[in-house]
CSV table of N, CA and C in Angstrom, one decimal:
chain,number,residue,atom,x,y,z
A,1,UNK,N,13.3,5.4,5.1
A,1,UNK,CA,12.5,4.6,6.0
A,1,UNK,C,11.2,4.3,5.3
A,2,UNK,N,10.8,3.1,5.3
A,2,UNK,CA,9.5,2.7,4.7
A,2,UNK,C,8.4,2.6,5.7
A,3,UNK,N,7.3,3.2,5.3
A,3,UNK,CA,6.1,3.2,6.2
A,3,UNK,C,5.1,2.1,5.7
A,4,UNK,N,4.8,1.2,6.6
A,4,UNK,CA,3.9,0.1,6.2
A,4,UNK,C,2.5,0.7,6.2
A,5,UNK,N,1.7,0.4,5.1
A,5,UNK,CA,0.3,0.8,5.0
A,5,UNK,C,-0.6,-0.3,5.3
A,6,UNK,N,-1.3,-0.2,6.4
A,6,UNK,CA,-2.3,-1.3,6.7
A,6,UNK,C,-3.4,-0.7,7.5
A,7,UNK,N,-4.5,-1.3,7.6
A,7,UNK,CA,-5.6,-0.8,8.4
A,7,UNK,C,-5.4,-1.4,9.8
A,8,UNK,N,-5.6,-0.5,10.8
A,8,UNK,CA,-5.4,-0.9,12.2
A,8,UNK,C,-6.8,-1.2,12.8
A,9,UNK,N,-7.8,-0.5,12.4
A,9,UNK,CA,-9.2,-0.7,12.9
A,9,UNK,C,-10.2,-0.4,11.8
A,10,UNK,N,-11.2,-1.2,11.7
A,10,UNK,CA,-12.3,-1.1,10.7
A,10,UNK,C,-13.6,-1.2,11.4
A,11,UNK,N,-14.5,-0.3,11.0
A,11,UNK,CA,-15.9,-0.4,11.6
A,11,UNK,C,-16.7,-1.3,10.7
A,12,UNK,N,-16.6,-2.6,11.1
A,12,UNK,CA,-17.4,-3.7,10.3
A,12,UNK,C,-18.9,-3.5,10.4
A,13,UNK,N,-19.3,-3.1,11.6
A,13,UNK,CA,-20.8,-2.9,11.8
A,13,UNK,C,-21.4,-1.9,10.8
A,14,UNK,N,-20.6,-0.8,10.5
A,14,UNK,CA,-21.1,0.2,9.6
A,14,UNK,C,-21.4,-0.3,8.2
A,15,UNK,N,-20.5,-1.2,7.8
A,15,UNK,CA,-20.7,-1.8,6.5
A,15,UNK,C,-21.9,-2.8,6.5
A,16,UNK,N,-22.3,-3.3,7.6
A,16,UNK,CA,-23.4,-4.2,7.7
A,16,UNK,C,-24.7,-3.4,7.9
A,17,UNK,N,-24.7,-2.3,8.7
A,17,UNK,CA,-25.9,-1.6,9.0
A,17,UNK,C,-26.2,-0.5,8.0
A,18,UNK,N,-25.3,0.0,7.2
A,18,UNK,CA,-25.5,1.1,6.3
A,18,UNK,C,-24.9,0.8,4.9
A,19,UNK,N,-25.4,1.6,4.0
A,19,UNK,CA,-24.9,1.5,2.6
A,19,UNK,C,-23.8,2.6,2.6
A,20,UNK,N,-22.6,2.1,2.3
A,20,UNK,CA,-21.4,3.0,2.3
A,20,UNK,C,-21.2,3.4,0.8
A,21,UNK,N,-21.6,4.7,0.5
A,21,UNK,CA,-21.5,5.1,-0.9
A,21,UNK,C,-20.1,5.6,-1.3
A,22,UNK,N,-19.4,6.1,-0.4
A,22,UNK,CA,-18.0,6.6,-0.7
A,22,UNK,C,-17.2,6.5,0.5
A,23,UNK,N,-15.9,6.3,0.3
A,23,UNK,CA,-14.9,6.2,1.5
A,23,UNK,C,-13.8,7.2,1.2
A,24,UNK,N,-13.2,7.7,2.3
A,24,UNK,CA,-12.0,8.6,2.2
A,24,UNK,C,-10.9,8.0,3.0
A,25,UNK,N,-9.7,8.2,2.6
A,25,UNK,CA,-8.5,7.8,3.4
A,25,UNK,C,-7.9,9.1,3.9
A,26,UNK,N,-7.6,9.2,5.2
A,26,UNK,CA,-7.1,10.4,5.8
A,26,UNK,C,-5.9,10.0,6.8
A,27,UNK,N,-5.2,11.0,7.2
A,27,UNK,CA,-4.2,10.8,8.2
A,27,UNK,C,-4.8,11.3,9.6
A,28,UNK,N,-4.1,10.9,10.6
A,28,UNK,CA,-4.6,11.3,12.0
A,28,UNK,C,-3.4,11.5,12.9
A,29,UNK,N,-3.6,12.5,13.8
A,29,UNK,CA,-2.5,12.8,14.8
A,29,UNK,C,-2.9,12.1,16.1
A,30,UNK,N,-2.0,11.3,16.6
A,30,UNK,CA,-2.3,10.5,17.8
A,30,UNK,C,-1.4,10.9,19.0
A,31,UNK,N,-1.8,10.7,20.2
A,31,UNK,CA,-1.0,10.9,21.4
A,31,UNK,C,-0.3,9.6,21.7
A,32,UNK,N,0.6,9.6,22.7
A,32,UNK,CA,1.3,8.4,23.1
A,32,UNK,C,0.4,7.2,23.5
A,33,UNK,N,-0.6,7.5,24.3
A,33,UNK,CA,-1.5,6.5,24.8
A,33,UNK,C,-2.4,5.9,23.7
A,34,UNK,N,-2.7,6.8,22.8
A,34,UNK,CA,-3.5,6.3,21.6
A,34,UNK,C,-2.7,5.4,20.7
A,35,UNK,N,-1.5,5.7,20.5
A,35,UNK,CA,-0.6,4.8,19.7
A,35,UNK,C,-0.4,3.5,20.4
A,36,UNK,N,-0.2,3.5,21.7
A,36,UNK,CA,-0.1,2.3,22.5
A,36,UNK,C,-1.3,1.4,22.3
A,37,UNK,N,-2.5,2.0,22.5
A,37,UNK,CA,-3.7,1.2,22.3
A,37,UNK,C,-3.9,0.6,21.0
A,38,UNK,N,-3.6,1.3,19.9
A,38,UNK,CA,-3.6,0.8,18.6
A,38,UNK,C,-2.7,-0.3,18.3
A,39,UNK,N,-1.4,-0.2,18.8
A,39,UNK,CA,-0.4,-1.2,18.7
A,39,UNK,C,-0.8,-2.5,19.4
A,40,UNK,N,-1.6,-2.4,20.5
A,40,UNK,CA,-2.1,-3.5,21.2
A,40,UNK,C,-3.4,-4.0,20.7
A,41,UNK,N,-3.9,-3.5,19.6
A,41,UNK,CA,-5.2,-3.9,18.9
A,41,UNK,C,-6.4,-3.7,19.9
A,42,UNK,N,-6.4,-2.6,20.6
A,42,UNK,CA,-7.5,-2.3,21.5
A,42,UNK,C,-8.3,-1.2,21.0
A,43,UNK,N,-8.3,-0.9,19.8
A,43,UNK,CA,-9.1,0.2,19.2
A,43,UNK,C,-10.5,-0.3,18.9
A,44,UNK,N,-11.5,0.6,19.2
A,44,UNK,CA,-12.9,0.3,18.9
A,44,UNK,C,-13.5,1.4,18.1
A,45,UNK,N,-14.0,1.1,16.9
A,45,UNK,CA,-14.7,2.1,16.1
A,45,UNK,C,-16.2,1.9,16.2
A,46,UNK,N,-16.7,1.1,17.1
A,46,UNK,CA,-18.1,0.7,17.1
A,46,UNK,C,-19.1,1.8,17.0
A,47,UNK,N,-19.0,2.8,17.9
A,47,UNK,CA,-20.0,3.9,17.9
A,47,UNK,C,-19.4,5.2,17.4
A,48,UNK,N,-18.4,5.2,16.6
A,48,UNK,CA,-17.7,6.4,16.2
A,48,UNK,C,-18.4,7.0,15.0
A,49,UNK,N,-18.1,8.3,14.8
A,49,UNK,CA,-18.6,9.1,13.6
A,49,UNK,C,-17.7,10.2,13.4
A,50,UNK,N,-17.8,10.8,12.2
A,50,UNK,CA,-16.9,11.9,11.9
A,50,UNK,C,-17.8,13.1,11.5
A,51,UNK,N,-17.3,14.3,11.8
A,51,UNK,CA,-17.9,15.6,11.4
A,51,UNK,C,-16.9,16.4,10.7
A,52,UNK,N,-17.3,17.3,9.9
A,52,UNK,CA,-16.4,18.3,9.2
A,52,UNK,C,-16.7,19.7,9.7
A,53,UNK,N,-15.7,20.3,10.3
A,53,UNK,CA,-15.8,21.7,10.8
A,53,UNK,C,-14.6,22.5,10.2
A,54,UNK,N,-15.0,23.6,9.6
A,54,UNK,CA,-13.9,24.5,9.1
A,54,UNK,C,-12.9,23.8,8.2
A,55,UNK,N,-13.4,22.9,7.4
A,55,UNK,CA,-12.5,22.2,6.5
A,55,UNK,C,-11.7,21.1,7.1
A,56,UNK,N,-11.9,20.8,8.4
A,56,UNK,CA,-11.2,19.7,9.1
A,56,UNK,C,-12.1,18.6,9.5
A,57,UNK,N,-11.7,17.4,9.4
A,57,UNK,CA,-12.5,16.2,9.8
A,57,UNK,C,-12.2,15.9,11.2
A,58,UNK,N,-13.2,15.8,12.1
A,58,UNK,CA,-13.1,15.4,13.5
A,58,UNK,C,-13.7,14.1,13.7
A,59,UNK,N,-13.0,13.2,14.4
A,59,UNK,CA,-13.5,11.8,14.6
A,59,UNK,C,-13.9,11.8,16.1
A,60,UNK,N,-15.2,11.3,16.3
A,60,UNK,CA,-15.7,11.3,17.7
A,60,UNK,C,-16.1,9.8,18.1
A,61,UNK,N,-16.0,9.5,19.3
A,61,UNK,CA,-16.5,8.2,19.8
A,61,UNK,C,-15.5,7.1,19.6
A,62,UNK,N,-14.3,7.3,19.3
A,62,UNK,CA,-13.3,6.2,19.2
A,62,UNK,C,-12.8,5.8,20.5
A,63,UNK,N,-12.9,4.5,20.8
A,63,UNK,CA,-12.4,4.0,22.2
A,63,UNK,C,-11.3,3.0,22.0
């Protein structure tokens, strides 16, 4: 089974408002409602940010 690699959501405002020195590609675990929202292109990264705790990256503020 082939998995398609594509961006579902991008925070375009971050690239406009900030200098992005480095980027990282990660995986994410989603629930059923989150998958449905992404498939319907209703994801918003406008006010989101990530933190690192105990070696894990946590994403906050995704709507």
